Coordinates of C-alpha atoms (C1' of nucleotides) in Angstrom, one line a residue:
Chain X
M19 CA -2.0 22.7 -20.6
S20 CA -0.4 21.4 -17.4
I21 CA 0.7 23.8 -14.7
G22 CA 4.3 23.7 -15.5
C23 CA 3.3 26.2 -18.3
A24 CA 1.1 28.1 -15.9
L25 CA 4.2 28.5 -13.8
E26 CA 6.2 30.1 -16.6
L27 CA 3.1 32.5 -17.1
Q28 CA 3.1 33.5 -13.3
K29 CA 6.8 34.4 -13.5
S30 CA 6.0 37.2 -15.9
A31 CA 2.6 38.0 -14.0
P32 CA 3.4 38.5 -10.5
A33 CA 1.2 37.1 -7.9
R34 CA -1.7 39.5 -6.6
D35 CA -3.0 39.2 -3.2
I36 CA -2.0 35.6 -2.5
A37 CA -1.2 34.9 1.1
L38 CA 2.6 34.4 2.1
C39 CA 3.7 31.2 3.9
S40 CA 3.8 33.3 7.1
S41 CA 0.1 34.2 6.9
C42 CA -1.1 30.9 5.3
R43 CA -3.6 29.0 7.3
L44 CA -2.2 25.8 5.9
S45 CA 1.3 26.4 7.0
G46 CA 0.7 23.8 9.9
T47 CA 1.0 20.8 7.6
C48 CA 3.1 22.0 4.9
F49 CA 6.8 22.9 4.8
P50 CA 6.8 25.7 7.2
Q51 CA 5.6 23.5 9.9
G52 CA 8.0 23.7 12.8
L53 CA 10.1 26.5 11.3
D54 CA 10.6 29.8 13.2
T55 CA 9.5 33.0 11.6
D56 CA 13.1 33.5 10.4
D57 CA 13.4 30.3 8.5
V58 CA 10.1 31.0 7.0
Q59 CA 11.3 34.2 5.6
K60 CA 14.0 32.3 4.0
L61 CA 11.7 29.7 2.4
E62 CA 9.2 32.5 1.1
P63 CA 11.2 33.5 -2.0
L64 CA 11.4 29.8 -3.2
V65 CA 7.7 29.5 -3.3
R66 CA 5.9 29.9 -6.8
R67 CA 2.1 30.7 -6.6
F68 CA -0.2 31.1 -9.6
R69 CA -3.7 31.2 -10.7
P70 CA -6.1 28.4 -9.9
I71 CA -6.8 25.6 -12.3
H72 CA -10.0 24.1 -13.4
R73 CA -11.5 20.7 -13.1
G74 CA -9.7 18.5 -15.7
E75 CA -6.6 20.5 -15.8
H76 CA -3.3 18.9 -14.9
V77 CA -0.8 19.8 -12.5
F78 CA 1.8 17.4 -14.1
R79 CA 1.6 14.4 -16.4
T80 CA 3.5 11.1 -16.1
G81 CA 7.0 11.6 -17.8
D82 CA 7.2 15.3 -17.3
K83 CA 10.4 16.4 -15.9
F84 CA 10.4 16.4 -12.1
Q85 CA 10.8 20.1 -10.9
N86 CA 8.4 20.9 -8.2
I87 CA 6.8 19.5 -5.0
Y88 CA 3.2 20.9 -5.1
A89 CA 1.2 21.8 -2.0
V90 CA -2.6 21.9 -2.5
R91 CA -3.9 25.3 -1.4
S92 CA -7.7 24.6 -2.3
G93 CA -9.5 21.9 -4.2
T94 CA -8.7 18.3 -4.7
V95 CA -6.1 16.7 -6.9
K96 CA -6.2 13.1 -8.2
V97 CA -3.0 11.4 -8.6
Y98 CA -3.1 8.6 -11.0
R99 CA -1.3 6.6 -13.7
L100 CA -2.2 4.0 -16.4
S101 CA -1.3 0.4 -15.8
A102 CA 0.3 -1.7 -18.3
D103 CA -3.2 -2.8 -19.7
F104 CA -4.3 0.9 -19.9
E105 CA -6.4 0.7 -16.9
E106 CA -6.5 3.8 -14.8
Q107 CA -4.9 3.4 -11.3
I108 CA -5.4 5.8 -8.7
I109 CA -2.5 6.5 -6.2
G110 CA -4.3 9.0 -4.0
F111 CA -6.5 12.1 -3.6
Y112 CA -4.8 15.1 -2.2
L113 CA -6.8 17.8 -0.3
P114 CA -5.8 21.2 0.9
G115 CA -2.6 21.3 2.9
E116 CA -1.4 18.2 1.5
V117 CA 1.9 17.7 -0.5
L118 CA 2.4 15.8 -3.7
G119 CA 5.2 14.8 -5.7
F120 CA 7.6 13.0 -3.3
N121 CA 7.1 9.7 -5.1
S122 CA 9.0 11.4 -8.2
I123 CA 12.2 12.3 -6.6
E124 CA 14.0 8.9 -7.5
Q125 CA 13.1 8.9 -11.1
G126 CA 13.8 12.4 -12.0
E127 CA 10.5 12.6 -13.9
Y128 CA 6.9 12.5 -12.6
V129 CA 6.0 8.8 -12.3
C130 CA 2.3 9.7 -12.3
S131 CA -0.2 12.2 -13.4
A132 CA -2.0 14.8 -11.3
V133 CA -5.3 16.3 -12.2
A134 CA -7.7 18.8 -10.6
L135 CA -11.0 17.2 -9.6
E136 CA -12.5 20.7 -9.0
T137 CA -11.1 24.3 -9.3
S138 CA -7.9 24.1 -7.2
S139 CA -4.8 26.2 -6.4
F140 CA -1.2 25.3 -5.4
C141 CA 2.1 26.5 -4.2
A142 CA 5.1 25.0 -6.0
F143 CA 8.5 24.4 -4.3
P144 CA 11.3 23.8 -6.7
F145 CA 12.8 20.6 -5.4
S146 CA 16.5 21.5 -6.0
L147 CA 16.3 24.7 -4.3
L148 CA 14.4 23.0 -1.5
E149 CA 17.3 20.6 -1.3
E150 CA 19.9 23.5 -1.0
L151 CA 17.9 25.2 1.5
C152 CA 17.5 22.2 3.6
R153 CA 21.3 22.3 4.2
C154 CA 21.0 25.7 5.6
I155 CA 17.8 25.1 7.8
P156 CA 18.0 21.8 9.8
A157 CA 14.2 22.3 10.8
L158 CA 13.4 22.5 7.1
Q159 CA 15.3 19.3 6.4
H160 CA 13.7 17.6 9.2
Q161 CA 10.3 18.6 8.1
V162 CA 10.8 17.3 4.6
F163 CA 11.9 14.0 6.0
R164 CA 8.8 14.1 8.3
L165 CA 6.5 14.8 5.3
M166 CA 8.0 12.0 3.2
S167 CA 7.7 9.7 6.4
K168 CA 4.1 10.8 6.5
E169 CA 3.5 9.8 2.8
I170 CA 5.0 6.4 3.4
V171 CA 2.8 5.9 6.7
F172 CA -0.3 6.9 4.8
S173 CA 0.4 4.7 1.8
N174 CA 1.2 1.8 4.1
E175 CA -2.2 2.5 5.7
M176 CA -4.0 2.5 2.4
M177 CA -2.2 -0.8 1.6
M178 CA -3.3 -2.5 4.8
S179 CA -6.9 -1.3 4.5
H180 CA -7.2 -3.1 1.2
C181 CA -6.1 -6.2 2.9
G182 CA -8.6 -8.7 4.4
K183 CA -11.4 -5.9 4.5
D184 CA -14.8 -6.1 2.8
A185 CA -16.4 -3.4 0.8
R186 CA -18.2 -1.8 3.9
Q187 CA -15.0 -1.6 5.8
K188 CA -13.1 -0.2 2.8
V189 CA -15.7 2.5 2.2
A190 CA -16.1 3.4 6.0
I191 CA -12.1 3.9 6.1
F192 CA -12.3 6.0 3.1
L193 CA -15.0 8.2 4.5
I194 CA -13.2 8.5 7.9
S195 CA -9.8 9.3 6.3
L196 CA -11.5 12.2 4.3
S197 CA -13.3 13.2 7.5
N198 CA -10.1 13.4 9.5
R199 CA -8.1 15.2 6.9
Y200 CA -10.8 17.9 6.3
Q201 CA -11.0 18.4 10.1
H202 CA -7.2 18.8 10.4
Q203 CA -7.6 21.6 8.0
G204 CA -10.4 23.4 9.8
Y205 CA -13.3 22.2 7.6
S206 CA -16.2 20.1 9.1
A207 CA -15.5 16.4 10.1
R208 CA -19.1 15.6 9.6
E209 CA -20.2 17.3 6.3
F210 CA -18.2 17.3 3.0
R211 CA -18.3 16.7 -0.6
L212 CA -17.0 13.6 -2.5
T213 CA -15.3 15.6 -5.3
M214 CA -14.2 12.3 -7.0
S215 CA -16.9 10.1 -8.9
R216 CA -18.1 6.6 -7.7
R217 CA -15.9 5.1 -10.2
E218 CA -12.8 6.8 -8.9
V219 CA -13.6 5.8 -5.3
G220 CA -14.0 2.2 -6.7
I221 CA -10.7 2.2 -8.5
Y222 CA -9.1 3.7 -5.5
L223 CA -10.5 1.1 -2.9
G224 CA -10.3 -1.9 -5.3
L225 CA -14.1 -2.1 -5.7
A226 CA -16.7 -2.1 -8.5
L227 CA -18.3 1.3 -8.7
E228 CA -21.8 -0.3 -8.3
T229 CA -20.4 -1.8 -4.9
V230 CA -19.4 1.6 -3.8
S231 CA -22.8 3.0 -4.6
R232 CA -24.6 0.0 -3.0
T233 CA -22.4 0.3 0.1
L234 CA -23.1 4.1 0.5
S235 CA -26.7 3.4 0.1
R236 CA -26.7 0.6 2.7
M237 CA -24.8 2.8 5.3
Q238 CA -27.6 5.4 4.6
E239 CA -30.3 2.8 5.4
D240 CA -28.2 2.0 8.7
N241 CA -28.5 5.8 9.7
L242 CA -24.7 6.0 9.7
I243 CA -24.6 8.7 7.0
T244 CA -26.7 10.7 4.6
V245 CA -25.5 10.6 1.0
D246 CA -26.9 12.7 -1.8
R247 CA -24.9 12.6 -5.0
K248 CA -21.6 14.2 -4.1
S249 CA -22.6 15.4 -0.5
V250 CA -22.0 13.4 2.6
I251 CA -23.1 13.8 6.0
I252 CA -21.8 11.6 8.8
H253 CA -24.4 11.1 11.5
D254 CA -22.6 8.4 13.6
L255 CA -18.9 8.7 13.6
P256 CA -18.2 6.2 16.3
A257 CA -20.3 3.7 14.6
L258 CA -18.6 4.2 11.4
Q259 CA -15.2 3.8 13.2
Q260 CA -16.3 0.4 14.4
V261 CA -17.2 -0.6 11.0
C262 CA -13.5 -0.1 9.9
T263 CA -12.2 -2.6 12.4
G264 CA -14.8 -5.1 11.8
L265 CA -15.7 -5.0 15.3
G266 CA -19.5 -5.2 16.5
P267 CA -20.8 -2.0 18.1
D268 CA -20.6 -3.5 21.5
V269 CA -16.9 -4.3 21.4
I270 CA -14.6 -1.7 22.9
P271 CA -11.2 -1.7 21.3
L272 CA -8.4 -1.7 23.9
I273 CA -5.8 -0.4 21.6
P274 CA -7.0 3.1 20.2
V275 CA -6.9 3.4 16.4
N276 CA -4.2 6.1 15.6
Chain I
M7 CA 15.6 -9.1 23.1
S8 CA 15.3 -6.6 20.3
I9 CA 18.3 -5.3 18.4
G10 CA 18.5 -2.1 20.3
C11 CA 20.0 -4.0 23.0
A12 CA 22.2 -6.0 20.7
L13 CA 23.5 -2.7 19.6
E14 CA 24.6 -1.6 23.0
L15 CA 26.5 -5.0 23.2
Q16 CA 28.3 -4.3 20.1
K17 CA 29.8 -1.1 21.4
S18 CA 31.7 -2.8 23.9
A19 CA 32.4 -5.7 21.6
P20 CA 33.9 -4.4 18.5
A21 CA 32.9 -5.7 15.1
R22 CA 35.1 -8.6 13.8
D23 CA 35.8 -8.9 10.1
I24 CA 32.5 -7.2 9.1
A25 CA 32.8 -5.5 5.6
L26 CA 33.0 -1.7 5.6
C27 CA 30.6 0.4 3.4
S28 CA 33.3 0.8 0.9
S29 CA 33.6 -2.9 0.3
C30 CA 30.0 -3.8 0.8
R31 CA 28.4 -5.6 -2.2
L32 CA 25.1 -4.0 -1.0
S33 CA 26.3 -0.4 -1.2
G34 CA 24.7 0.0 -4.6
T35 CA 21.1 0.1 -3.0
C36 CA 22.0 1.5 0.4
F37 CA 23.1 4.9 1.6
P38 CA 26.4 4.9 -0.1
Q39 CA 24.9 4.8 -3.5
G40 CA 26.0 7.8 -5.5
L41 CA 28.5 8.9 -2.9
D42 CA 32.2 9.2 -3.9
T43 CA 34.9 7.5 -1.9
D44 CA 35.6 10.6 0.2
D45 CA 32.0 10.8 1.2
V46 CA 31.7 7.1 2.0
Q47 CA 34.6 7.6 4.4
K48 CA 32.7 10.2 6.2
L49 CA 29.5 7.9 6.4
E50 CA 31.6 5.0 7.7
P51 CA 31.9 5.9 11.4
L52 CA 28.2 6.4 11.7
V53 CA 27.4 2.8 11.0
R54 CA 26.7 0.2 13.8
R55 CA 27.3 -3.3 13.0
F56 CA 26.5 -6.3 15.2
R57 CA 26.0 -10.0 15.4
P58 CA 23.3 -11.6 13.2
I59 CA 20.0 -12.2 14.9
H60 CA 17.9 -15.5 14.7
R61 CA 14.6 -16.4 13.3
G62 CA 11.8 -14.7 15.6
E63 CA 14.1 -12.1 17.1
H64 CA 13.0 -8.4 16.9
V65 CA 15.1 -5.6 15.2
F66 CA 12.6 -3.2 16.9
R67 CA 9.0 -3.1 18.3
T68 CA 6.1 -0.9 18.0
G69 CA 6.5 1.9 20.3
D70 CA 10.3 1.7 20.7
K71 CA 12.1 5.1 20.4
F72 CA 12.9 5.6 16.9
Q73 CA 16.7 5.9 16.6
N74 CA 18.1 4.0 13.7
I75 CA 17.4 3.3 10.1
Y76 CA 18.3 -0.3 9.4
A77 CA 19.8 -1.7 6.3
V78 CA 19.5 -5.6 5.8
R79 CA 22.8 -7.3 5.1
S80 CA 21.4 -10.7 5.0
G81 CA 18.3 -12.6 5.7
T82 CA 14.6 -11.4 5.4
V83 CA 12.7 -9.1 7.8
K84 CA 9.1 -9.0 8.3
V85 CA 7.6 -5.5 9.3
Y86 CA 4.1 -5.8 10.7
R87 CA 1.8 -4.3 13.4
L88 CA -1.4 -5.4 15.2
S89 CA -4.6 -3.7 13.9
A90 CA -7.2 -2.4 16.4
D91 CA -8.7 -5.8 16.3
F92 CA -5.4 -7.6 17.2
E93 CA -5.1 -9.0 13.7
E94 CA -1.5 -8.9 12.4
Q95 CA -1.2 -6.8 9.4
I96 CA 2.2 -6.9 7.3
I97 CA 3.7 -3.8 6.0
G98 CA 6.3 -5.5 4.1
F99 CA 9.1 -8.0 3.7
Y100 CA 12.7 -6.6 3.4
L101 CA 15.4 -8.5 1.6
P102 CA 19.2 -7.8 1.6
G103 CA 20.2 -4.3 0.5
E104 CA 16.8 -2.8 1.5
V105 CA 16.4 -0.3 4.0
L106 CA 13.7 0.0 6.7
G107 CA 12.6 2.5 9.2
F108 CA 11.7 5.6 7.2
N109 CA 8.0 5.2 8.2
S110 CA 8.8 6.0 11.8
I111 CA 10.5 9.4 11.4
E112 CA 7.4 11.4 11.8
Q113 CA 6.2 9.7 15.1
G114 CA 9.5 9.6 16.7
E115 CA 8.9 6.1 17.7
Y116 CA 8.7 3.0 15.6
V117 CA 5.2 2.7 14.2
C118 CA 5.5 -1.1 13.5
S119 CA 7.5 -4.1 14.6
A120 CA 10.4 -5.7 12.6
V121 CA 11.2 -9.4 13.0
A122 CA 13.7 -11.7 11.4
L123 CA 12.2 -14.6 9.3
E124 CA 15.5 -16.4 9.3
T125 CA 19.0 -15.6 10.6
S126 CA 19.6 -12.0 9.5
S127 CA 22.0 -9.3 9.9
F128 CA 21.9 -5.5 9.7
C129 CA 23.7 -2.1 9.6
A130 CA 22.3 0.6 11.8
F131 CA 22.4 4.1 10.8
P132 CA 21.5 6.6 13.7
F133 CA 19.0 8.8 12.2
S134 CA 20.0 12.2 14.0
L135 CA 23.6 11.7 13.0
L136 CA 22.5 10.8 9.4
E137 CA 20.5 14.1 9.3
E138 CA 23.5 16.1 10.3
L139 CA 25.7 14.5 8.0
C140 CA 23.3 15.1 5.2
R141 CA 23.8 18.8 5.6
C142 CA 27.6 18.3 4.9
I143 CA 27.3 15.9 2.0
P144 CA 24.5 16.9 -0.7
A145 CA 24.9 13.6 -2.4
L146 CA 24.0 11.9 0.9
Q147 CA 21.0 14.1 1.4
H148 CA 19.9 13.5 -2.2
Q149 CA 20.3 9.8 -1.6
V150 CA 18.2 9.7 1.7
F151 CA 15.5 11.6 -0.4
R152 CA 15.8 8.9 -3.2
L153 CA 15.5 6.0 -0.9
M154 CA 12.4 7.6 0.7
S155 CA 10.9 8.4 -2.6
K156 CA 11.6 4.8 -3.6
E157 CA 9.9 3.4 -0.4
I158 CA 6.7 5.7 -1.3
V159 CA 6.8 4.3 -4.9
F160 CA 6.9 0.7 -3.7
S161 CA 4.1 1.1 -1.2
N162 CA 2.2 2.7 -4.0
E163 CA 2.8 -0.2 -6.3
M164 CA 1.7 -2.6 -3.5
M165 CA -1.4 -0.7 -2.9
M166 CA -2.3 -0.9 -6.6
S167 CA -1.5 -4.4 -7.0
H168 CA -4.2 -5.1 -4.6
C169 CA -6.8 -3.2 -6.5
G170 CA -8.9 -4.9 -8.9
K171 CA -6.6 -8.1 -9.1
D172 CA -7.4 -11.6 -8.6
A173 CA -5.7 -14.1 -6.4
R174 CA -3.5 -15.4 -9.3
Q175 CA -2.5 -11.9 -10.5
K176 CA -1.5 -10.9 -6.8
V177 CA 0.7 -14.1 -6.2
A178 CA 2.3 -13.5 -9.5
I179 CA 3.1 -10.0 -8.8
F180 CA 4.5 -11.1 -5.4
L181 CA 6.7 -13.7 -6.9
I182 CA 8.0 -11.3 -9.6
S183 CA 8.8 -8.6 -7.2
L184 CA 10.7 -11.1 -5.1
S185 CA 12.4 -12.4 -8.2
N186 CA 13.4 -8.8 -9.3
R187 CA 14.7 -7.8 -5.9
Y188 CA 16.7 -10.9 -5.5
Q189 CA 18.2 -10.5 -8.9
H190 CA 19.0 -6.8 -8.3
Q191 CA 21.1 -8.0 -5.4
G192 CA 23.0 -10.6 -7.5
Y193 CA 20.9 -13.6 -6.4
S194 CA 19.0 -15.9 -8.8
A195 CA 15.9 -14.5 -10.3
R196 CA 14.6 -17.9 -11.2
E197 CA 15.1 -19.8 -7.9
F198 CA 14.6 -18.6 -4.3
R199 CA 13.1 -19.5 -1.1
L200 CA 9.9 -18.2 0.3
T201 CA 11.3 -17.3 3.7
M202 CA 7.7 -16.5 4.9
S203 CA 4.9 -18.8 5.6
R204 CA 1.7 -19.1 3.4
R205 CA -0.2 -17.3 6.1
E206 CA 2.2 -14.5 6.0
V207 CA 2.0 -14.3 2.2
G208 CA -1.9 -14.3 2.6
I209 CA -2.0 -11.4 5.1
Y210 CA 0.4 -9.4 2.9
L211 CA -1.8 -10.0 -0.3
G212 CA -5.1 -9.8 1.3
L213 CA -5.8 -13.4 0.7
A214 CA -6.6 -16.5 2.8
L215 CA -3.7 -18.8 3.2
E216 CA -5.5 -21.6 1.6
T217 CA -5.9 -19.5 -1.5
V218 CA -2.3 -18.8 -1.6
S219 CA -1.5 -22.4 -1.4
R220 CA -4.2 -23.3 -4.1
T221 CA -2.8 -20.6 -6.4
L222 CA 0.7 -21.9 -6.1
S223 CA -0.5 -25.3 -6.8
R224 CA -2.4 -24.2 -9.9
M225 CA 0.7 -22.2 -11.0
Q226 CA 2.7 -25.5 -10.8
E227 CA 0.1 -27.4 -12.7
D228 CA 0.4 -24.8 -15.5
N229 CA 4.0 -25.3 -15.6
L230 CA 4.7 -21.6 -14.7
I231 CA 6.7 -22.6 -11.5
T232 CA 7.6 -25.4 -9.2
V233 CA 7.0 -25.2 -5.7
D234 CA 8.3 -27.5 -2.9
R235 CA 7.4 -26.2 0.5
K236 CA 9.5 -23.0 0.8
S237 CA 11.4 -23.4 -2.4
V238 CA 10.2 -21.8 -5.6
I239 CA 11.5 -22.2 -9.1
I240 CA 10.2 -19.9 -11.9
H241 CA 10.1 -21.8 -15.2
D242 CA 8.3 -19.1 -17.3
L243 CA 8.9 -15.6 -16.3
P244 CA 7.3 -14.0 -19.3
A245 CA 4.2 -15.9 -18.7
L246 CA 4.2 -15.1 -15.1
Q247 CA 4.6 -11.4 -16.1
Q248 CA 1.6 -11.7 -18.4
V249 CA -0.5 -13.1 -15.6
C250 CA 0.2 -10.0 -13.6
T251 CA -1.3 -7.7 -16.2
G252 CA -4.2 -10.0 -16.7
L253 CA -3.5 -9.9 -20.4
G254 CA -3.7 -13.2 -22.4
P255 CA -0.4 -14.8 -23.4
D256 CA -0.8 -13.5 -27.0
V257 CA -1.2 -9.9 -26.2
I258 CA 1.9 -7.9 -26.4
P259 CA 1.6 -4.9 -24.0
L260 CA 2.8 -1.6 -25.8
I261 CA 3.9 0.1 -22.4
P262 CA 6.7 -1.9 -20.7
V263 CA 5.8 -2.6 -16.9
N264 CA 8.6 -0.8 -15.1
Chain B
dC9 C1' -34.4 20.3 -25.5
dG10 C1' -31.2 16.5 -26.5
dC11 C1' -27.3 14.0 -25.1
dA12 C1' -23.7 12.2 -22.2
dT13 C1' -22.5 11.3 -17.9
dC14 C1' -23.1 9.8 -13.5
dG15 C1' -25.4 7.3 -10.1
dT16 C1' -28.7 3.8 -8.5
dT17 C1' -30.7 -0.7 -8.2
dG18 C1' -31.6 -5.7 -9.5
dA19 C1' -30.2 -10.4 -11.0
dC20 C1' -26.8 -13.8 -11.7
dG21 C1' -22.5 -16.1 -11.8
dA22 C1' -17.5 -16.4 -10.5
dG23 C1' -14.1 -16.2 -7.3
dT24 C1' -12.7 -16.4 -2.8
dC25 C1' -13.5 -17.3 2.2
dT26 C1' -14.6 -20.5 5.9
dC27 C1' -14.6 -24.8 7.7
dA28 C1' -12.8 -29.2 8.0
dA29 C1' -10.0 -33.3 7.1
dC30 C1' -5.8 -34.8 5.9
dT31 C1' -0.5 -35.2 4.9
dC32 C1' 3.9 -33.9 5.5
dC33 C1' 7.8 -32.6 8.1
dA34 C1' 10.8 -31.1 12.0
dG35 C1' 11.8 -31.5 16.6
dT36 C1' 11.4 -33.8 21.0
dG37 C1' 12.0 -37.4 24.1
dG38 C1' 12.1 -42.1 25.2
Chain V
dC12 C1' 15.9 -45.8 16.3
dC13 C1' 11.1 -44.9 16.6
dA14 C1' 6.8 -42.7 18.4
dC15 C1' 4.7 -38.6 19.5
dT16 C1' 3.6 -34.0 18.8
dG17 C1' 2.7 -29.5 16.8
dG18 C1' 2.9 -26.7 13.0
dA19 C1' 2.9 -25.8 8.2
dG20 C1' 0.9 -26.8 3.9
dT21 C1' -2.5 -29.1 0.8
dT22 C1' -7.1 -30.2 -0.8
dG23 C1' -12.2 -30.5 -0.8
dA24 C1' -17.0 -28.8 -0.2
dG25 C1' -20.4 -25.2 0.7
dA26 C1' -21.5 -20.4 1.7
dC27 C1' -21.2 -15.7 0.6
dT28 C1' -19.4 -11.6 -1.0
dC29 C1' -18.6 -8.9 -4.8
dG30 C1' -18.2 -8.1 -9.8
dT31 C1' -20.5 -8.3 -14.3
dC32 C1' -24.4 -7.2 -17.1
dA33 C1' -28.2 -4.6 -17.6
dA34 C1' -32.0 -1.3 -17.2
dC35 C1' -33.2 2.9 -15.5
dG36 C1' -33.3 7.6 -13.3
dA37 C1' -31.2 12.0 -12.3
dT38 C1' -28.1 15.7 -13.5
dG39 C1' -25.4 18.9 -16.1
dC40 C1' -24.0 20.9 -20.4
dG41 C1' -24.1 22.6 -25.0

DNA sequence: CGCATCGTTGACGAGTCTCAACTCCAGTGG
DNA sequence: CCACTGGAGTTGAGACTCGTCAACGATGCG
């Protein structure tokens, strides 16, 4: 069952003790960002909240009618699709505070599938209502544009981090991306769980799963990180960042990585 | 000189015989798409048009204040930036009818540079005015969302076409992407010019320029294409499409590539 | 407890990068 | 008109990274 159905369920069974946008600690990266209290009040009635879903359950599937933009409240979501030759392709992993579904506006149906990698919860924003509200609240419209712009930038970054980088650089970039994103939501930047499998990391980075495994082991030997199955501890973040650029540890970049 | 300055110039020197949106043959992929005649009339006064720029001239540069979204009227634009280690990274090539600048909304300044690869012309849409107009014209707001959504999808596609593909597949995907995009604007799908250098193709695809050259030569040997310097003729489009998927020529894909 | 899945590690080979030489072409100036 | 020059493109040879295949260990689930 995908969440579309769960959403229907929720309508009849009203949400119990689920935080409102106004008191949500993730509102700094989600739609309410930049809105004043008044405008958040207007946004509130749009939001659909419902029970968490478990690992393996889908938020939506390729071909489902596009209705909602989803904000991750907790957990991790893998967004993927199957290529023409039935290989899984991974578009991205979405962490708490991140928003998914923007890539399906044009088609009018979801162009990919979204599945929970662990128990996860969401807020759903019906897109047609969001569009209407955008016309009344300039700050909301701007925020939607900003979020979509951010998605383009992120996708561009990913694209470029696949170009001309070797396995070690790719894995370092991936770890630092996760670290930054967790930190941004108030989690630890140094210590987190890889909620996805080595295979999934490999697909995402364009590497064989064995290469991912080897690279992580190698980084551990070099005292950059400690890996134990799903858990990762970053010991030397600056060194890891230098790995990304391909610069030696003694070279100081003049242009900061943004 | 970047186009920002050219824009100022244009204000004093009014456009001569430059087509309006209502009569523009590219309006099917640009902002006017889906708007009725009335709404296009309202959009018209926003648009800034000016003289073509030459190869090597910039439309904007990294760090410039973000003001306009640009639509390519003719020519080719390379969008790029420098990485932390001063390597050129190419975000994309933009052809007539395509729209650039969406990735800079969030920062408020251009996060990349855009340079003409041949003599090229543009329409500029001041973004703040566009936002305002979006509140009055629902169809325009929806179109901006659609264009941005499309940009996300395209970037996702690029990302995935770098994953787990070998050089031959990457180059085939690149050629077919160009072919489709030219065809969509009424140009030939079979015959076109590669306005970018082998080096630039290589950077974009994450390959060495020698590999690009070798791959093109190899495709010519296989009678898939003819390459002569910048000119490309595609002889066997279906075969080229099969190269993309990695499927043999005798395997019929059940899911059409969209 | 058995089984399936996930992750690790090793050996080998294919594919691509690097380095280098060479050709071709456009533009420049004599 | 031609020689010169620099850039772009092609092609070859060797080195190296990474993918593939395989075996094995660890973990989690029924």
